Each structure stands twice: as C-alpha cells, then as structure tokens.
PDB file of C-alpha atoms in Angstrom:
ATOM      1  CA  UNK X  22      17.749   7.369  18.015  1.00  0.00           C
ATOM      2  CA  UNK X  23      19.375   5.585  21.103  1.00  0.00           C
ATOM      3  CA  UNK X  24      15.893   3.662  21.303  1.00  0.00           C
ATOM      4  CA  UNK X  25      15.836   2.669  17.611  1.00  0.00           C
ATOM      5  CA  UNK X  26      19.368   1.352  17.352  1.00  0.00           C
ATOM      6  CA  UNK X  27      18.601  -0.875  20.787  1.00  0.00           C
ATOM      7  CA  UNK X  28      15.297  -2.134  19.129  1.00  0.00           C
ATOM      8  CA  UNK X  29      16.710  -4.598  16.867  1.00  0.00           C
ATOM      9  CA  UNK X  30      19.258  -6.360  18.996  1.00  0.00           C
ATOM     10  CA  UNK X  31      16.265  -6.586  22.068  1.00  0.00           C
ATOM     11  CA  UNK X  32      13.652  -7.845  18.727  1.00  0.00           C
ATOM     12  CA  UNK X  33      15.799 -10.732  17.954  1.00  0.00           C
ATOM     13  CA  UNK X  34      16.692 -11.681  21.783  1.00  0.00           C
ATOM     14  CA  UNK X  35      12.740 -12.443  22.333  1.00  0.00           C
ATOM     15  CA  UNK X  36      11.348 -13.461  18.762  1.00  0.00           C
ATOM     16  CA  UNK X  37      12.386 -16.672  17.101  1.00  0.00           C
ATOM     17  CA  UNK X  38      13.334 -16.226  13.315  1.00  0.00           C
ATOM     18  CA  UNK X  39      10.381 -17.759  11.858  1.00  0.00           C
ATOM     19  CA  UNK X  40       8.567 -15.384  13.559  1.00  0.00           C
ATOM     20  CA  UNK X  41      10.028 -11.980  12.293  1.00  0.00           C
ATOM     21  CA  UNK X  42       6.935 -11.251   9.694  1.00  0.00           C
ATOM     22  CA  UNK X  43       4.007 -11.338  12.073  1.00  0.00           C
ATOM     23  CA  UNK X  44       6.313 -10.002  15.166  1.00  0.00           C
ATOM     24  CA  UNK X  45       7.066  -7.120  12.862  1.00  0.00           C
ATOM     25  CA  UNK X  46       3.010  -7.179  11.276  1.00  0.00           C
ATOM     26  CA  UNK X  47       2.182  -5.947  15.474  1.00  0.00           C
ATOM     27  CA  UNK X  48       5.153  -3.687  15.790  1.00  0.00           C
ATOM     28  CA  UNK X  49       4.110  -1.709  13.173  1.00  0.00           C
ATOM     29  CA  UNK X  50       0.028  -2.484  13.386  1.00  0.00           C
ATOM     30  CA  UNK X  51       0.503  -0.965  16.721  1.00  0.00           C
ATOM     31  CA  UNK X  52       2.377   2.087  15.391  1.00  0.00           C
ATOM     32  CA  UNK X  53      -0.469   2.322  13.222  1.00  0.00           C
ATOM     33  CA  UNK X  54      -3.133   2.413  15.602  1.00  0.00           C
ATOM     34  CA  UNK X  55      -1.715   5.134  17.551  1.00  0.00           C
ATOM     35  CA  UNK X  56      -1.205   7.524  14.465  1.00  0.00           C
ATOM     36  CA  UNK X  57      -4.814   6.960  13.775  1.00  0.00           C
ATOM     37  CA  UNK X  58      -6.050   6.879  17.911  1.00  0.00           C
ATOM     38  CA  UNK X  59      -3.274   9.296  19.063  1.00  0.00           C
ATOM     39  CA  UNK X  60      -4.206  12.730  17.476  1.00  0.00           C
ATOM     40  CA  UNK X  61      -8.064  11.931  18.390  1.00  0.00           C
ATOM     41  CA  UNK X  62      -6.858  11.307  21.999  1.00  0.00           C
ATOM     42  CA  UNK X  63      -4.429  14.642  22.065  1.00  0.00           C
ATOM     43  CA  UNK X  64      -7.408  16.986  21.026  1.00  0.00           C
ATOM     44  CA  UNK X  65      -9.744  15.640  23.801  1.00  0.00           C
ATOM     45  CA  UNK X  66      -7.196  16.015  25.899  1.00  0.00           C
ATOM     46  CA  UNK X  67      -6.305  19.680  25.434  1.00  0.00           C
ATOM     47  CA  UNK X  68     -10.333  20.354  25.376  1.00  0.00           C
ATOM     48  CA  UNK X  69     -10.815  18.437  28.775  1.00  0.00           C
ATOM     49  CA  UNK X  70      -7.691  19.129  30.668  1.00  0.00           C
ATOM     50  CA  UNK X  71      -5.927  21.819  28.746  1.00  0.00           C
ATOM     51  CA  UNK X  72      -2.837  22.031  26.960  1.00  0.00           C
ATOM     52  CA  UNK X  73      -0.026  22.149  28.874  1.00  0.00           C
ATOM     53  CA  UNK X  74      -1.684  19.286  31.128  1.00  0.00           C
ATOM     54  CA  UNK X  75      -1.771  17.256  27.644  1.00  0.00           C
ATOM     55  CA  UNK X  76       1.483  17.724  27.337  1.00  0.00           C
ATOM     56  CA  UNK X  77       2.295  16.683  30.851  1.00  0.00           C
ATOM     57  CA  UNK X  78       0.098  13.427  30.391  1.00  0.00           C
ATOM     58  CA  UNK X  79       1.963  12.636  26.866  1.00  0.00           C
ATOM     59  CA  UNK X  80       5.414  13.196  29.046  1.00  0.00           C
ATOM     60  CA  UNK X  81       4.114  10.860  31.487  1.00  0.00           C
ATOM     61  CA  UNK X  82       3.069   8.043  28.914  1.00  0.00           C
ATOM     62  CA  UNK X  83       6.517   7.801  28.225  1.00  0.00           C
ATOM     63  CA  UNK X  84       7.177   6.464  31.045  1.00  0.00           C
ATOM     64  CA  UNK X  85       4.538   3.952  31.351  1.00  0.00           C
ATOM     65  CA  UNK X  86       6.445   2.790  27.929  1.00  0.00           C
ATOM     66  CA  UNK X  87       9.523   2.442  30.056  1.00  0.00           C
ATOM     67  CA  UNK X  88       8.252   0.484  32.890  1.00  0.00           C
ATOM     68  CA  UNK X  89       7.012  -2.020  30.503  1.00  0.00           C
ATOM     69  CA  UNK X  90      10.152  -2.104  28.490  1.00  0.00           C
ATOM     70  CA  UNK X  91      12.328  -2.307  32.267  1.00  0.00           C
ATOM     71  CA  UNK X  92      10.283  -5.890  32.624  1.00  0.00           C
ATOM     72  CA  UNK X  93      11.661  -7.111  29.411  1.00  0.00           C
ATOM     73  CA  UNK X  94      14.747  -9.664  30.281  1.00  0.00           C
ATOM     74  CA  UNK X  95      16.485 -10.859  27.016  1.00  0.00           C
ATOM     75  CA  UNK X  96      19.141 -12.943  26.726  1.00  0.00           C
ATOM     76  CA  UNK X  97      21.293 -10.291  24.478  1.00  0.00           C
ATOM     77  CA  UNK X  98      23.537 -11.260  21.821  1.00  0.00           C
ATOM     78  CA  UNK X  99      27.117 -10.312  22.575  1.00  0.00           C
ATOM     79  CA  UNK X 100      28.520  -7.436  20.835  1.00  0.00           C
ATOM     80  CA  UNK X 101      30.913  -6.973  17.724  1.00  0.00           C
ATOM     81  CA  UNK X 102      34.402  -5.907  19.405  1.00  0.00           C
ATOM     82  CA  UNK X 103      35.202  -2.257  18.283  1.00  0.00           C
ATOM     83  CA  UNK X 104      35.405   1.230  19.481  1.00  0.00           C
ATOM     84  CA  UNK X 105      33.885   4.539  18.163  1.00  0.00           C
ATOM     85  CA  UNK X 106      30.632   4.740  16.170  1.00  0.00           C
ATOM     86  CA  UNK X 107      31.693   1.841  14.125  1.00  0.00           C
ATOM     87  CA  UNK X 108      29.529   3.177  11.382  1.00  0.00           C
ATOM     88  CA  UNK X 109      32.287   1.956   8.713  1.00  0.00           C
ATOM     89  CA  UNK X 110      31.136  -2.234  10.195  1.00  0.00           C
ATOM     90  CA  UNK X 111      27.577  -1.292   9.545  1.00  0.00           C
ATOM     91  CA  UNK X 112      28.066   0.268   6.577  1.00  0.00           C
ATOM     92  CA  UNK X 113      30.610  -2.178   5.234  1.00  0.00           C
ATOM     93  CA  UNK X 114      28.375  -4.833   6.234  1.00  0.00           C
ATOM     94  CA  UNK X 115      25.924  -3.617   4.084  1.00  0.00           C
ATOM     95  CA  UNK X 116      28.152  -2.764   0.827  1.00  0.00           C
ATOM     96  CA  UNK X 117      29.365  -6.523   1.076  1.00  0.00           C
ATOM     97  CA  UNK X 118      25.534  -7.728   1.287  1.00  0.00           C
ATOM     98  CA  UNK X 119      23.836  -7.841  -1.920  1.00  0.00           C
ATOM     99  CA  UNK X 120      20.076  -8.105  -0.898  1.00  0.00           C
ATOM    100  CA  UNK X 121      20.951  -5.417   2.347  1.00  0.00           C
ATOM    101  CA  UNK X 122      22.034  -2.881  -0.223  1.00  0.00           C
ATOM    102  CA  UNK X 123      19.557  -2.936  -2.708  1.00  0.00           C
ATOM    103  CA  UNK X 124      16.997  -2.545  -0.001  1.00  0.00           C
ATOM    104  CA  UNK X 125      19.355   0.415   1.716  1.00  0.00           C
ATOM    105  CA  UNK X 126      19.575   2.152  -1.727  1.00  0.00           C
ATOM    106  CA  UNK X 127      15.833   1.499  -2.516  1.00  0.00           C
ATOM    107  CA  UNK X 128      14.530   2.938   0.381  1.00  0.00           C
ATOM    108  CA  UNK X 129      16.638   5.934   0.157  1.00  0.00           C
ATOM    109  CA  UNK X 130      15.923   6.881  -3.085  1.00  0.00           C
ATOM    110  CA  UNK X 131      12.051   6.888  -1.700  1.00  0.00           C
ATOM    111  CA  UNK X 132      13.103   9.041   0.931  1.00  0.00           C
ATOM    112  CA  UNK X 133      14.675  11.166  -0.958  1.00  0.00           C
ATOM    113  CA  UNK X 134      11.430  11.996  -2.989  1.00  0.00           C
ATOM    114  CA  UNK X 135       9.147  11.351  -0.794  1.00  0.00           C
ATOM    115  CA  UNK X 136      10.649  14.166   1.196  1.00  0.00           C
ATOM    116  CA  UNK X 137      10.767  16.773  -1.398  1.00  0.00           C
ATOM    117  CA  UNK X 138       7.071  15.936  -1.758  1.00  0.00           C
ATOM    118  CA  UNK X 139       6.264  16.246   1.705  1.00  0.00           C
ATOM    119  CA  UNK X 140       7.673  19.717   1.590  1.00  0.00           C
ATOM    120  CA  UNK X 141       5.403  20.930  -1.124  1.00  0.00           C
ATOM    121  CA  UNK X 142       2.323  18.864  -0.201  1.00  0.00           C
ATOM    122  CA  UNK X 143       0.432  20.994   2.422  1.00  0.00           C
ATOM    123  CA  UNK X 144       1.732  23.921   0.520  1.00  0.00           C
ATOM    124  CA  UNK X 145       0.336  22.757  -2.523  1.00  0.00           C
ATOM    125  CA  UNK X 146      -3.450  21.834  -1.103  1.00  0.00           C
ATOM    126  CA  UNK X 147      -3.638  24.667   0.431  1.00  0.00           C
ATOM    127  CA  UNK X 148      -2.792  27.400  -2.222  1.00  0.00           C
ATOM    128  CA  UNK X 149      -3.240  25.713  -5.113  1.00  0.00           C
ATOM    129  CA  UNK X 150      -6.359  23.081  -4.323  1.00  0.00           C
ATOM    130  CA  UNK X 151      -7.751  25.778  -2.084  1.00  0.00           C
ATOM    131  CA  UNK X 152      -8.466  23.234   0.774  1.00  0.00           C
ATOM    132  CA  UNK X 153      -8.665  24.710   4.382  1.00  0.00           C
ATOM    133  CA  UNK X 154      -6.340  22.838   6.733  1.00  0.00           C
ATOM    134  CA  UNK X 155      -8.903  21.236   9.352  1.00  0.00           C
ATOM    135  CA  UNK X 156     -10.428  19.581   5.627  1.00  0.00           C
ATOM    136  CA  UNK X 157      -6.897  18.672   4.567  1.00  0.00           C
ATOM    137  CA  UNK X 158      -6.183  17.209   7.998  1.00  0.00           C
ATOM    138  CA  UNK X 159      -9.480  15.305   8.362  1.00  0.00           C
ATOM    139  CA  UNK X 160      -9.254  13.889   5.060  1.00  0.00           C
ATOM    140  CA  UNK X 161      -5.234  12.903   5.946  1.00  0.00           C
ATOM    141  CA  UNK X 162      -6.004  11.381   9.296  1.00  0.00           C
ATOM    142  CA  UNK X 163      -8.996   9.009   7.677  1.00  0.00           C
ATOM    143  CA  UNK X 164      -6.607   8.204   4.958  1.00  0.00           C
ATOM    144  CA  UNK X 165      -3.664   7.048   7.919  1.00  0.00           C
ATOM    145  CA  UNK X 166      -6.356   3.876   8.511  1.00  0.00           C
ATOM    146  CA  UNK X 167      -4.647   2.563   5.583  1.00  0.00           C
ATOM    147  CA  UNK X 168      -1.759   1.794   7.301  1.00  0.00           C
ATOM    148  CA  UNK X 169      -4.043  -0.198  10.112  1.00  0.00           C
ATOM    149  CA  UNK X 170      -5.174  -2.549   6.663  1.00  0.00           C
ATOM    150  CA  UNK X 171      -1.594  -2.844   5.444  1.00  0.00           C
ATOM    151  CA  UNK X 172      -0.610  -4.474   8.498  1.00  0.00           C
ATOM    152  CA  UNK X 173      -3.356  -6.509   8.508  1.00  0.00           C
ATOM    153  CA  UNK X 174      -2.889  -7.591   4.961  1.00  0.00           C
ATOM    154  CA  UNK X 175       0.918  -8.071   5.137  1.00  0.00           C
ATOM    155  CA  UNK X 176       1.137 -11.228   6.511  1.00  0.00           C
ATOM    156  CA  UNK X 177      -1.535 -13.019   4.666  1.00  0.00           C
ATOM    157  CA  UNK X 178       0.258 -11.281   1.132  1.00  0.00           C
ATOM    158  CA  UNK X 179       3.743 -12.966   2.098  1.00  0.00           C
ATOM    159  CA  UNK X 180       2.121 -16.253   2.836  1.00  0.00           C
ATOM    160  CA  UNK X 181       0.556 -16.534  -0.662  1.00  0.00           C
ATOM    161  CA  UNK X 182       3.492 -14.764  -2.980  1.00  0.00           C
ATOM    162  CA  UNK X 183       6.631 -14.717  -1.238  1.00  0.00           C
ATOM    163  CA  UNK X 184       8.534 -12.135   0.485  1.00  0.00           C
ATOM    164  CA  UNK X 185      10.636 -11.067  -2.521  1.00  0.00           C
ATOM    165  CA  UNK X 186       7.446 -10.065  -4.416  1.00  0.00           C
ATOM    166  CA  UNK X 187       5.803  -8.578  -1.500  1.00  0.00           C
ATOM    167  CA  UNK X 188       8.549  -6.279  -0.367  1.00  0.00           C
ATOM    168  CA  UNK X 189       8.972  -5.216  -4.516  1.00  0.00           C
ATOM    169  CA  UNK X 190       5.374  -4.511  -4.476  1.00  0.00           C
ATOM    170  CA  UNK X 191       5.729  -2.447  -1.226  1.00  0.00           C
ATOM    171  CA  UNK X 192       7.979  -0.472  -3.308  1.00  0.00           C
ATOM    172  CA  UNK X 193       5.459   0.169  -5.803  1.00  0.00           C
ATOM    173  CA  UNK X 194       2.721   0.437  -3.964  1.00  0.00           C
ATOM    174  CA  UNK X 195       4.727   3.090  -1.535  1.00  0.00           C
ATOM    175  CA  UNK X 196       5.097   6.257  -3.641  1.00  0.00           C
ATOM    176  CA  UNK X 197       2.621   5.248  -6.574  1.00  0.00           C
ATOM    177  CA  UNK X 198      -0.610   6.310  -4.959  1.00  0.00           C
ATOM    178  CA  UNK X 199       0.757  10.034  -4.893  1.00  0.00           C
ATOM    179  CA  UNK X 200       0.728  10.340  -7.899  1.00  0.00           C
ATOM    180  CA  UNK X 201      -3.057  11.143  -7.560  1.00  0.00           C
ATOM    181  CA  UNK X 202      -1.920  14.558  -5.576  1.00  0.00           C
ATOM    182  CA  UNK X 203      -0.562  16.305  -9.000  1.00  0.00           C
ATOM    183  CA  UNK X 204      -3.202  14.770 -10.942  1.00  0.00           C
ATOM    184  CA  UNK X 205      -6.269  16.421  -8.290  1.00  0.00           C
ATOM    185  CA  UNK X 206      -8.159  19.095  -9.706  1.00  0.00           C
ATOM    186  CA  UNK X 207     -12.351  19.639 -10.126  1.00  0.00           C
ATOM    187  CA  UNK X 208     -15.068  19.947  -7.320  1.00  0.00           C
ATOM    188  CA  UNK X 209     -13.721  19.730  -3.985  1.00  0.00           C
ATOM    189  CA  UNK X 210     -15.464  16.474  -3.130  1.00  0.00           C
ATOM    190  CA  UNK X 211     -13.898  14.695  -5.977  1.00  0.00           C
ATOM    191  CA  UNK X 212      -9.962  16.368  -4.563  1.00  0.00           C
ATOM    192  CA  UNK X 213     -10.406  15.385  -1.375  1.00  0.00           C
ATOM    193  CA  UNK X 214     -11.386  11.654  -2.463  1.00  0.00           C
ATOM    194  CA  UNK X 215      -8.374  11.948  -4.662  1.00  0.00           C
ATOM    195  CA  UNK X 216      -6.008  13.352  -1.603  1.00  0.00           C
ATOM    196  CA  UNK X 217      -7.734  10.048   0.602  1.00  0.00           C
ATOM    197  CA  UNK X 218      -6.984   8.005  -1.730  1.00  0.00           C
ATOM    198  CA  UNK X 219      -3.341   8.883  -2.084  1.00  0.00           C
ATOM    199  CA  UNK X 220      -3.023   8.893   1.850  1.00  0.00           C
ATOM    200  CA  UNK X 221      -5.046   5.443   2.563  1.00  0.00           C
ATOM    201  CA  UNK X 222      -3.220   3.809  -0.331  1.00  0.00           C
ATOM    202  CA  UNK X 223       0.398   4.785   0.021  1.00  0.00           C
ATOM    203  CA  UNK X 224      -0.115   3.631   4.237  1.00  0.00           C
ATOM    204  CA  UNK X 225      -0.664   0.592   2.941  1.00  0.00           C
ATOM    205  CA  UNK X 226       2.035   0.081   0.631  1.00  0.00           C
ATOM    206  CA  UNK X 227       4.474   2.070   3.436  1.00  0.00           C
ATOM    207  CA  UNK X 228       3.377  -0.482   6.368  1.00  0.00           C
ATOM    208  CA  UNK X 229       4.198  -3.586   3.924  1.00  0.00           C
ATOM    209  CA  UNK X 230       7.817  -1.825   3.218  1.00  0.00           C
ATOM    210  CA  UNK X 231       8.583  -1.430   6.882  1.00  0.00           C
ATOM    211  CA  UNK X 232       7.237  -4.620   7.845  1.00  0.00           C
ATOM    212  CA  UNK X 233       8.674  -6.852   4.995  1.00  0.00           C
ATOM    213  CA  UNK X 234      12.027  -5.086   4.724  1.00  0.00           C
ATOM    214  CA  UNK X 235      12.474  -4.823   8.378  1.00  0.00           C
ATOM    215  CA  UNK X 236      11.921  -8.427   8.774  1.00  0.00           C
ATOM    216  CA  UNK X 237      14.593  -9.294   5.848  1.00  0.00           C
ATOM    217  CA  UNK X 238      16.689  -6.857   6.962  1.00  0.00           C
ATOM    218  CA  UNK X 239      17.111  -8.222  10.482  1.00  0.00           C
ATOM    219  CA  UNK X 240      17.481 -11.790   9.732  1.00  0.00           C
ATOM    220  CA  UNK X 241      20.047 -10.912   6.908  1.00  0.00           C
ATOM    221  CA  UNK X 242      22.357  -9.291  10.061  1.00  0.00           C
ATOM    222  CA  UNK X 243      24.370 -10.946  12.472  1.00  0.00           C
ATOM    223  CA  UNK X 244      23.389 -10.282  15.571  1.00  0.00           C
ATOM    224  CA  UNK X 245      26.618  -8.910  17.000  1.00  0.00           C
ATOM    225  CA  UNK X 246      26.202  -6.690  14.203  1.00  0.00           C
ATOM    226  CA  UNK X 247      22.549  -5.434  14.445  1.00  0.00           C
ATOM    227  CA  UNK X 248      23.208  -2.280  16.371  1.00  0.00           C
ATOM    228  CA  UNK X 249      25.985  -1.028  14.152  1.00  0.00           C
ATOM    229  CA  UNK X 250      23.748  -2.159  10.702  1.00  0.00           C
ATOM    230  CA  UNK X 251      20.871  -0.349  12.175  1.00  0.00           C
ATOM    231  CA  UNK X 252      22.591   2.537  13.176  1.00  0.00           C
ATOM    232  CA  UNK X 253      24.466   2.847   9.621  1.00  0.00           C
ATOM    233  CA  UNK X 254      20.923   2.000   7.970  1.00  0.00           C
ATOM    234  CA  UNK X 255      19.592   4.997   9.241  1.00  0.00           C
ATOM    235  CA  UNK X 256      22.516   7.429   9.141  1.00  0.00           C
ATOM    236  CA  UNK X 257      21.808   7.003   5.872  1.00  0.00           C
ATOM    237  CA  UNK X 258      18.404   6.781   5.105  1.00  0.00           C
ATOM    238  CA  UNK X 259      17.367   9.626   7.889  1.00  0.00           C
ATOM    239  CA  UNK X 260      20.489  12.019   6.752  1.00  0.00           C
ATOM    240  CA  UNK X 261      18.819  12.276   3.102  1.00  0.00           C
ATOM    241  CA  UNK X 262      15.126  13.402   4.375  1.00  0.00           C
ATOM    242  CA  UNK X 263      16.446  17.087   4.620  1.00  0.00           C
ATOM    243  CA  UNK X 264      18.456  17.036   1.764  1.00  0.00           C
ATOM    244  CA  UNK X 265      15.109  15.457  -0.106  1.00  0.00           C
ATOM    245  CA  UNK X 266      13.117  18.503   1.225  1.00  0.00           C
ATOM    246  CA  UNK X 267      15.373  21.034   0.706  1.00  0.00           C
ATOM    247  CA  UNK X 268      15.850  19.668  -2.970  1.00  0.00           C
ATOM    248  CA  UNK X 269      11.720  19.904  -2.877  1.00  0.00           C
ATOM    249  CA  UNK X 270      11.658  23.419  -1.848  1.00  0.00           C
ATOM    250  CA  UNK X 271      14.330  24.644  -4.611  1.00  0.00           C
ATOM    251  CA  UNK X 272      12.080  22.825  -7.268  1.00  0.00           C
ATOM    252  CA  UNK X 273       9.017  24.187  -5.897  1.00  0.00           C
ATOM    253  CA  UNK X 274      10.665  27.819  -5.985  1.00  0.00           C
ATOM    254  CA  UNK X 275      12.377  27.076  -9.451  1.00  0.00           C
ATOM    255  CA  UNK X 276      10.064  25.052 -11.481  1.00  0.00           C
ATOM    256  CA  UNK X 277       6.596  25.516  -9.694  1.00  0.00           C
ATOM    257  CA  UNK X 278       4.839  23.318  -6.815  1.00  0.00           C
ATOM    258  CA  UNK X 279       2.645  20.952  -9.433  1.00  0.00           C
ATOM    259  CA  UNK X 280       5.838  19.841 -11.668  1.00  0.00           C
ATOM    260  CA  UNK X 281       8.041  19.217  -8.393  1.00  0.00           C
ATOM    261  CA  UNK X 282       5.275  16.887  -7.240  1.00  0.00           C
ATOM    262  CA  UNK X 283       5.898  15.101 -10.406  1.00  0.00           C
ATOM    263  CA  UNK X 284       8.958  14.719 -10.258  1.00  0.00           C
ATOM    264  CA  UNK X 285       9.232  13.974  -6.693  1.00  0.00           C
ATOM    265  CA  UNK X 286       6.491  10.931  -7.235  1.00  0.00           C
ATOM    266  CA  UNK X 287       8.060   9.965 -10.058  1.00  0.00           C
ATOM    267  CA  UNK X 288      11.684   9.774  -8.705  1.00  0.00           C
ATOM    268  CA  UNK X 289      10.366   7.867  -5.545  1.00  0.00           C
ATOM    269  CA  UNK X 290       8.968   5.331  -8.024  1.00  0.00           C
ATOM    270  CA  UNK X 291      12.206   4.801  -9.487  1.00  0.00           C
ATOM    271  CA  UNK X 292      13.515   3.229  -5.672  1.00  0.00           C
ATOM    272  CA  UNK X 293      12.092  -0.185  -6.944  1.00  0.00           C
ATOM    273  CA  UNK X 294      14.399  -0.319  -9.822  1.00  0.00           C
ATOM    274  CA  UNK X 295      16.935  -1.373  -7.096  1.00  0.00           C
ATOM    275  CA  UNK X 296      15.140  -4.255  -5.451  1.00  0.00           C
ATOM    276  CA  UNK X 297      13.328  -5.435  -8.618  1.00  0.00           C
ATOM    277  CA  UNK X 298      16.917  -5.873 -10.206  1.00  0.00           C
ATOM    278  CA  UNK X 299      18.353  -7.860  -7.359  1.00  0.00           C
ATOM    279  CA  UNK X 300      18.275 -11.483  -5.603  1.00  0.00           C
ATOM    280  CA  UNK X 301      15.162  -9.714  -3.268  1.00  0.00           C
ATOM    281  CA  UNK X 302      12.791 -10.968  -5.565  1.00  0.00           C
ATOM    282  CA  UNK X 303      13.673 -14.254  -5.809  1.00  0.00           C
ATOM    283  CA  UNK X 304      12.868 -14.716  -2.104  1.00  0.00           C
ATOM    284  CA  UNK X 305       9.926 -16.824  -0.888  1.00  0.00           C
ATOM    285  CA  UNK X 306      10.598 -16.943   2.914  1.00  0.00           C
ATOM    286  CA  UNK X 307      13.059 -14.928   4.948  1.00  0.00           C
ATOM    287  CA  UNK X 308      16.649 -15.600   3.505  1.00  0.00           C
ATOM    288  CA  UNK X 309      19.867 -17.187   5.655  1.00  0.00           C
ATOM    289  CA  UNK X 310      21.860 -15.136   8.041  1.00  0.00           C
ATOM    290  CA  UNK X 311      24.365 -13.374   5.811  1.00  0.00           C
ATOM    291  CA  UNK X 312      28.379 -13.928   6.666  1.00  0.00           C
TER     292      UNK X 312
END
C-alpha cells in the first residue's frame, strides 16, 4: 500500500505529461509480462531448487526491485500541508472533480461485481463444469496473454479514437467477456475455449482500464495532491473487493452459483453507465490539471 500511494507522486516527477499513455502502456505491459512469465518461473523454481529456496529467491527479488528504485532521483513535488490520513482532501478532491468521480464510481461498481464473481468462479468450473484445476489453471494462465495484447494495443487505440472513447470501451470490454463463463456448457473442449476466451478478452479490456484511467486520473490531480487522491482512490475501490465477494458468496449460497454469475457480470457491466454519462467521453487527449 505504502508503495502504491508513493508511485504516483515519483510517476509524475520523471514522466512529462504528454507522456502519461505510453509511460503507463510499459508500467502495466510489464505487470503483464510477469503474470504470464512469473508463475512459469515459480514452478521451475520449486522443481529445481525446492520450495522454500523459491521462496527465498522471490524474497530476494524484492530487493533487486529496491536497489533499482534507490537509483531513481526525482525532483518531488512538494506536499499538500495537512496532518492525519487526510483521506477527507483526497476524497473531497475527487467529489468536487466531475471526470475523477465518474471514473472512481465506475471502477468500483466493477469491483464490486467482479469480486462476487471471482468468489464463485473456480467454485463454479470446478463443480459445476467439472474441469480439474491444473486444466482450469492452464487454460487461465494462456488466457492472462491477453493482457500482454491490451497493452500493446492501448496506445495505438487512443491515438486513433480518443481517450474518452477508449477508457468507455475499457469499461465495456472489462466485465463483458465473462459473460461467456455462465453461458459455458457442452464438450469440454468447447468450455475451456469459452473460459479462454473470457480470460484473454477481459485482460485486454482490464489493461486498457488501468492504463487509460490511470493516465487521466493522474494528470486530472495536482501534484501536491497525488498521494492523498491515490490513497482515497483506493480506500475506496480496494475496501469494496470483500464486501463484493462476500455479497458473491451469499448469492451463490442463496440463489445458486450460475444465476450469481449473472448477476455479478451483469452488475459489473452496469460501471460504464457512469463514465458513458459524463464529460470522460468527450475527451480526445489527456484533459487539464483540475483546480
């Protein structure tokens, strides 16, 4: 969390504003990579040098990160004045900024949902597909290469539409794949193509959010204000993930796993209702600093 909320003030010391999109399109290509690269690299790992020497190798990668963050030497915008958590600034901030709060609300109502369906999803292949996990997992961690194309593709998709339309697409194209995970039934080849389909797809459409809204985000905020806005952005939007999962797992128990996937996808859906409705989609490059 500590790292996080010190990201965006140290992003915006070393990357010029015209720059956000594509800094943002490697951030979050690289974040990619590893989700695809890193799992591969942990089971060879345990199988060559066992686990708990894995674990002692991932422990020490951490600090190669560190070393290379240490050589980093911004010139750091000074700090809003203000004790405490100063939550109420960032969240204030936020209330007063049209564009910021559409995109705050939007992507919480996708959290929300998207965390009730994560807490039915392996449940749900697994009993009710029949799918044994090492399939399920295979077929999830070829379907994470999505994410890889989405941050390719980002760049070149605000370029030619805008970033208003892009980040409202991201929206869309977010939650809409899994929809496919209710709908999967028949021969087993023709699930799992469904459940890759849903996974490749929705990386996509979840590295475009994070890259587009990140980048709007960031140049809508002061920078004396970044830290508080980021740390108020995510009180929020990582405070309704176990709500969102616990709602899951009372529909799952209540109305049965199948209709609280559809409900869940459906509901995530919804979360571009409040960026399609606001001045977000009027955008065509990154908007003014906001007061």
């Amino acid at each position: 969390m500590f790292f996080e909320v010190a990201r965006g003030p140290l992003f915006v010391s070393i990357v010029a504003r015209p720059d956000y999109v594509e800094a943002n399109t490697l951030i979050n290509g690289s974040r990619a990579m590893s989700l695809v690269a890193g799992p591969s690299i942990g089971g060879v790992l345990v199988q060559v040098l066992t686990a708990p020497i894995a674990l002692v190798v991932d422990a020490l990668s951490y600090v190669v990160s560190a070393y290379f963050l240490g050589r980093i030497r911004p010139t750091e915008p000074a700090p809003a004045r203000g004790g405490g958590l100063a939550l109420g600034a960032g969240l204030g901030f936020i209330a007063r900024t049209p564009m910021m709060r559409a995109i705050l609300l939007g992507t919480t109502t996708v959290n929300l949902f998207n965390f009730m369906f994560i807490a039915l999803f392996v449940l749900y292949a697994t009993q009710e597909l029949h799918l044994a996990p090492g399939l399920l997992g295979a077929v999830l961690g070829a379907g994470a290469v999505g994410g890889l194309i989405g941050a390719t593709l980002t760049g070149r998709l605000v370029r030619r539409f805008g970033v208003g339309p892009a980040l409202v697409a991201s929206f869309v194209l977010f939650p809409a794949p899994l929809l496919l995970v209710p709908l999967a039934g028949g021969p087993t080849p023709l699930v799992l193509g469904m459940l890759f389909a849903a996974e490749f797809l929705s990386a996509v459409g979840v590295m475009m959010l994070d890259i587009v809204g990140g980048s709007v985000q960031t140049t809508l905020t002061p920078q004396a204000l970044l830290a508080r806005v980021t740390g108020a952005r995510r009180t929020v939007n990582y405070g309704i993930r176990p709500i969102g999962a616990l709602l899951g797992g009372a529909l799952g128990s209540t109305l049965g796993v199948r209709p609280a996937l559809w409900i869940a996808t459906a509901g995530a859906l919804a979360g571009v209702l409040w960026v399609a409705f606001s001045p977000v989609r009027r955008l065509r490059g990154l908007p003014e600093q906001a007061d």
